[in-house]
Short mmCIF file of C-alpha atoms in Angstrom, two decimals:
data_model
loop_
_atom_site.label_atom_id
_atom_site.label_comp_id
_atom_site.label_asym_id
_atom_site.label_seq_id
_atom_site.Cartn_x
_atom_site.Cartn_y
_atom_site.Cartn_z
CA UNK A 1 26.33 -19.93 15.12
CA UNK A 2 26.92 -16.36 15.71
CA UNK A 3 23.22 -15.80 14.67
CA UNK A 4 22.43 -18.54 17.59
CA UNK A 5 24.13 -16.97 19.82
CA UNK A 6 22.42 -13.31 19.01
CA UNK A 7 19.09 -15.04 19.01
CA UNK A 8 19.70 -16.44 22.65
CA UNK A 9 21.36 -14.18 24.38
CA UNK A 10 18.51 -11.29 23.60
CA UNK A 11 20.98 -9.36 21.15
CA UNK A 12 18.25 -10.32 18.35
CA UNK A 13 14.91 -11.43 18.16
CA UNK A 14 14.90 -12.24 14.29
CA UNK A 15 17.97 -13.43 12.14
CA UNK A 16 18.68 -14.12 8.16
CA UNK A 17 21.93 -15.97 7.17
CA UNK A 18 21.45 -16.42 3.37
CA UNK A 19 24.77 -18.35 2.93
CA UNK A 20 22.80 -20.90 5.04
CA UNK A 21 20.34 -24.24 4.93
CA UNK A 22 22.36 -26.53 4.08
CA UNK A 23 19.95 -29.45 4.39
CA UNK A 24 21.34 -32.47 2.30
CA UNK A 25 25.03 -33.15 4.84
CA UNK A 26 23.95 -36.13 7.11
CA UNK A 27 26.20 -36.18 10.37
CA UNK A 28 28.94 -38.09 8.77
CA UNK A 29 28.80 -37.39 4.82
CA UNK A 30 28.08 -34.47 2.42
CA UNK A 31 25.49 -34.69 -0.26
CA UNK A 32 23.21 -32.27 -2.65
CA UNK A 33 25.81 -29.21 -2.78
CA UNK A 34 26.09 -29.43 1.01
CA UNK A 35 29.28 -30.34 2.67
CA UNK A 36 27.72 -29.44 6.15
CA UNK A 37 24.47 -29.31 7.54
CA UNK A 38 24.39 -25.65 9.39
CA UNK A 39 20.95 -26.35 10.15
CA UNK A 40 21.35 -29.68 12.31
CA UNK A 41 24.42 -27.47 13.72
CA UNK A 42 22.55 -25.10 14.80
CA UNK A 43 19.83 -27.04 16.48
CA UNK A 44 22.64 -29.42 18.42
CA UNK A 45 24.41 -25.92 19.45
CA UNK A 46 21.11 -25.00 20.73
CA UNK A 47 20.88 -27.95 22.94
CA UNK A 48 23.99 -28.43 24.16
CA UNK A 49 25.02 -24.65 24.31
CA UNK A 50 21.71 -23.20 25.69
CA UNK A 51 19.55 -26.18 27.35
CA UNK A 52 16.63 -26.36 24.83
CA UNK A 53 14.63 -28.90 24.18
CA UNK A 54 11.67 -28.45 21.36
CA UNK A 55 13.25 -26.64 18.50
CA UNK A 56 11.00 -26.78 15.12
CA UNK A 57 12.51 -27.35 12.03
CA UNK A 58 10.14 -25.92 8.94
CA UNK A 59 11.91 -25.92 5.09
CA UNK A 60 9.69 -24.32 2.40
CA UNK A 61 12.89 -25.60 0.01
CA UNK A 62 12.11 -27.28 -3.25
CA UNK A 63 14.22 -30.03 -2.23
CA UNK A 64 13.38 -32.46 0.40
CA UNK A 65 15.61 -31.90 3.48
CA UNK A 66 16.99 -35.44 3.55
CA UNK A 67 20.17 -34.36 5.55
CA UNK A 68 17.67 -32.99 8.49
CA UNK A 69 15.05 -35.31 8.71
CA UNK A 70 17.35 -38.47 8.83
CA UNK A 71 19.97 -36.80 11.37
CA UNK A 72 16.84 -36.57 13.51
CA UNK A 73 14.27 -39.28 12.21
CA UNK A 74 14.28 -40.98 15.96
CA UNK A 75 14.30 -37.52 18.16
CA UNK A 76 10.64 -37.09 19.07
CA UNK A 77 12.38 -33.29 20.15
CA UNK A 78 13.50 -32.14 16.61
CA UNK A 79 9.76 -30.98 15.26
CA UNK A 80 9.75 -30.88 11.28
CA UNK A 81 7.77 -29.65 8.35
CA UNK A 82 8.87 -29.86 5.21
CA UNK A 83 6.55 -28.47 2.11
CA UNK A 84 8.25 -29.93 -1.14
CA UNK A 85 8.23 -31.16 -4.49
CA UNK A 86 7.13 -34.76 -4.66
CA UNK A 87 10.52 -37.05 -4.46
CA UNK A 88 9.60 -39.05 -7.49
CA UNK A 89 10.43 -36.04 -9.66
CA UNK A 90 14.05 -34.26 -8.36
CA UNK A 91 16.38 -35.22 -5.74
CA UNK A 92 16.83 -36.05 -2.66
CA UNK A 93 13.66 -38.62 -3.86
CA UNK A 94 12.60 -38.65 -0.12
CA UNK A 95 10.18 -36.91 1.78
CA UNK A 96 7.11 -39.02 1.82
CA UNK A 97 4.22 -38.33 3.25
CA UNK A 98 4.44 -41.73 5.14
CA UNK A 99 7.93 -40.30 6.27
CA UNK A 100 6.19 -39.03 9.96
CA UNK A 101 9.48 -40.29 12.29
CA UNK A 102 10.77 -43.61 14.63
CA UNK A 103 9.73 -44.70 17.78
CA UNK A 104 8.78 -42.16 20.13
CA UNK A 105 9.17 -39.33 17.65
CA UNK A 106 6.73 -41.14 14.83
CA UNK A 107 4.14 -38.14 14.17
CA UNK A 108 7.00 -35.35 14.92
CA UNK A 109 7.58 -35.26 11.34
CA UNK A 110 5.43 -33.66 8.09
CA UNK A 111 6.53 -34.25 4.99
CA UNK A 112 4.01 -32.44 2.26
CA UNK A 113 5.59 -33.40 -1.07
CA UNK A 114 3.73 -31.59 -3.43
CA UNK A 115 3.30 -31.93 -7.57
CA UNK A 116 5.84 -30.57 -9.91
CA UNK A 117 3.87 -27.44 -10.85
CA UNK A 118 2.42 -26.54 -8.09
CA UNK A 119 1.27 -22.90 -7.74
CA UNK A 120 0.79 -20.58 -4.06
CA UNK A 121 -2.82 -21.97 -3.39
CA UNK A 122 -1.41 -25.19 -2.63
CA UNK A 123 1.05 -23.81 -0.66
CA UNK A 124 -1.56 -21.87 1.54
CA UNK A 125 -3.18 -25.24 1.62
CA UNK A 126 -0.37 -27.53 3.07
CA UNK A 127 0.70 -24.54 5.05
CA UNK A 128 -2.54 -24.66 7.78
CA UNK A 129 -0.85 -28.43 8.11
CA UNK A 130 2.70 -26.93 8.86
CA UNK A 131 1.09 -24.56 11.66
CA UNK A 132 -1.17 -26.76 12.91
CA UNK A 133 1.72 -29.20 13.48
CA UNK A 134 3.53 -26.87 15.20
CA UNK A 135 1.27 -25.29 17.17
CA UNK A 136 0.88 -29.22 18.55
CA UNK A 137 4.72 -28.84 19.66
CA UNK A 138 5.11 -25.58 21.13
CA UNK A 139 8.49 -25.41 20.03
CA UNK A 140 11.08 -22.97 21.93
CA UNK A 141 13.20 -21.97 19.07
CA UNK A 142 12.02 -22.15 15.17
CA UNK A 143 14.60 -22.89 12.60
CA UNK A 144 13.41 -21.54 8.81
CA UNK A 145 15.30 -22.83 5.91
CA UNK A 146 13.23 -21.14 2.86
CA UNK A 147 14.79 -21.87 -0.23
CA UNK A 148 14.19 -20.19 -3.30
CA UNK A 149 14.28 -22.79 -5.66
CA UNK A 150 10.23 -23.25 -5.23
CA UNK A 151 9.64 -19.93 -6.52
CA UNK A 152 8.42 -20.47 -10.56
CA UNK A 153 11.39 -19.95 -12.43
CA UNK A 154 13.51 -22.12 -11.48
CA UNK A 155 15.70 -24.11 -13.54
CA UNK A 156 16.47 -27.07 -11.70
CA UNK A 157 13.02 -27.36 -9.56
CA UNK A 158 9.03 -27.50 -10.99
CA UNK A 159 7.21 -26.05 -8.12
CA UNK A 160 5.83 -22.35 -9.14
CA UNK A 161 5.19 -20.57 -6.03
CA UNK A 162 5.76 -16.85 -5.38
CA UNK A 163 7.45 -14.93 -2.97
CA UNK A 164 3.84 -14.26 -1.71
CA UNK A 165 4.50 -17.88 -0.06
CA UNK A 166 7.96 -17.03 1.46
CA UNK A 167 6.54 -14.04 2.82
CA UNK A 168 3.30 -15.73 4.30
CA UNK A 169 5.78 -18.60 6.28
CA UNK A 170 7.79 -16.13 7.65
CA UNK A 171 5.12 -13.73 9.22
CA UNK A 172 3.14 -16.98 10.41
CA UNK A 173 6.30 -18.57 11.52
CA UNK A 174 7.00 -14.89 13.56
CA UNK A 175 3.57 -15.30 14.67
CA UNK A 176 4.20 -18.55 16.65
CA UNK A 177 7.55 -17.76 17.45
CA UNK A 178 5.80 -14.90 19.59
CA UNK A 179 3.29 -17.58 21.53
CA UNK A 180 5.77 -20.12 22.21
CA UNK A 181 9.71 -19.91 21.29
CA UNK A 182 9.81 -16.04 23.00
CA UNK A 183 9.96 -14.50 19.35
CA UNK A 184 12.99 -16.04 18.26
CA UNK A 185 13.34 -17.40 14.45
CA UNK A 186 16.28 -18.03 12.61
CA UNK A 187 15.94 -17.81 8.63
CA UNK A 188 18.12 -19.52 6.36
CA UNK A 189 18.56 -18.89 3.15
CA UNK A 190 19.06 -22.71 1.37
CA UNK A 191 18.92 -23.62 -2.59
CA UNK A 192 18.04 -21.62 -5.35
CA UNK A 193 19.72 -20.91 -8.77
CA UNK A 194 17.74 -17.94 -10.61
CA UNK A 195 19.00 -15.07 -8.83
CA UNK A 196 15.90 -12.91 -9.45
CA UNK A 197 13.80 -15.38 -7.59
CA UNK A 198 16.42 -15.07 -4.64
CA UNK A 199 15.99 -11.66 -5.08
CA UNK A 200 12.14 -11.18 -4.45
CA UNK A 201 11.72 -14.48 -1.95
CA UNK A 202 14.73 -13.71 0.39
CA UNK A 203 14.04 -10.06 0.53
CA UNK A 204 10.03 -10.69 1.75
CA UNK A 205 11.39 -13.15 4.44
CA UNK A 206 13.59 -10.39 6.20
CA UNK A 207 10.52 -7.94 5.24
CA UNK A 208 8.54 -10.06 7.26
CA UNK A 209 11.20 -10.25 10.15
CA UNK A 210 11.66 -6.39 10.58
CA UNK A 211 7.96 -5.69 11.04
CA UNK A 212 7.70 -8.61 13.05
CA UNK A 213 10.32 -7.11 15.63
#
């Protein structure tokens, strides 16, 4: 929340919390490693704390984020992408494609479950999706949770990207965070358990942020 609070008040334009994205904690129960969900947090703090109203939630994690896109399945206001591997082959098991939102916030939701195996090209390919989704929202505040577990290596997850895709989401994400949420993005660090691969993904995220600024 301190990053929140930097990010709003003009002290920061960019942030990284790597001990962050925590995406599997619904509102009342822990789950996946998570016992709270920082990233639901921080978009509630944002609302009730600073008045805002579109925040965009995008998670390049391995895992689907289950914890998010439940908390906020009915909020046509909570705009989410999520790239990941296809539920059928590691946990959560959600995410479907047909998972798009309730109600008045069906189609605020993209869930791109990909193949175990899955390499940067589709990546580039379901990101033009992720932007184009956003770009529909205009959110005012984008919340990143880019897990490294989706980089090849490692030993839990099957997707085999590289940290050429965690470095393309963040300078895209910067990119519309300058047209419509007044620069501001706050990157999260979520799963990932080869620490090379948290290494090289985490380090061209915050790359990304410091030319950005």
């Amino acid at each position: 929340l301190i990053m929140v609070d930097a990010l709003m008040t003009g002290a920061a334009s960019k942030a990284f919390v790597p001990i962050g994205g925590l995406h599997h904690a619904g509102r009342d129960h822990a789950a996946g490693f998570c016992i709270f969900n920082d990233c639901g947090i921080a978009a509630e703090t944002l609302r009730k704390n600073y008045g805002l109203r579109r925040i965009a939630y995008v998670d390049i994690d391995a895992h689907h984020g289950d914890g998010m896109f439940y908390a906020f399945e009915d909020d046509p206001d909570l705009i989410i992408a999520d790239i990941h591997e296809d539920g059928r082959s590691l946990y959560p098991g959600t995410g479907s494609v047909h998972e798009t939102g309730k109600g008045t916030a069906a189609g605020t939701k993209l869930n791109i479950p990909l193949r175990p195996r899955s390499g940067d090209e589709r990546f580039f390919q379901a990101w033009e999706r992720v932007e184009a989704h956003l770009r529909q929202f205009e959110p005012e505040f984008i919340l990143f949770q880019c897990g490294a577990d989706s980089i090849d290596g490692d030993p839990i997850a099957h997707l085999q990207f590289t940290s050429a895709a965690h470095a393309h989401a963040a300078r895209r994400l910067c990119m519309l965070a300058d047209l419509f949420s007044k620069g501001r993005v706050l990157g999260m660090g979520g799963g990932g358990y080869n620490r090379v691969n948290l290494a090289v993904a985490w380090t061209a995220v915050v790359r990304e942020f410091v030319v950005a600024v």
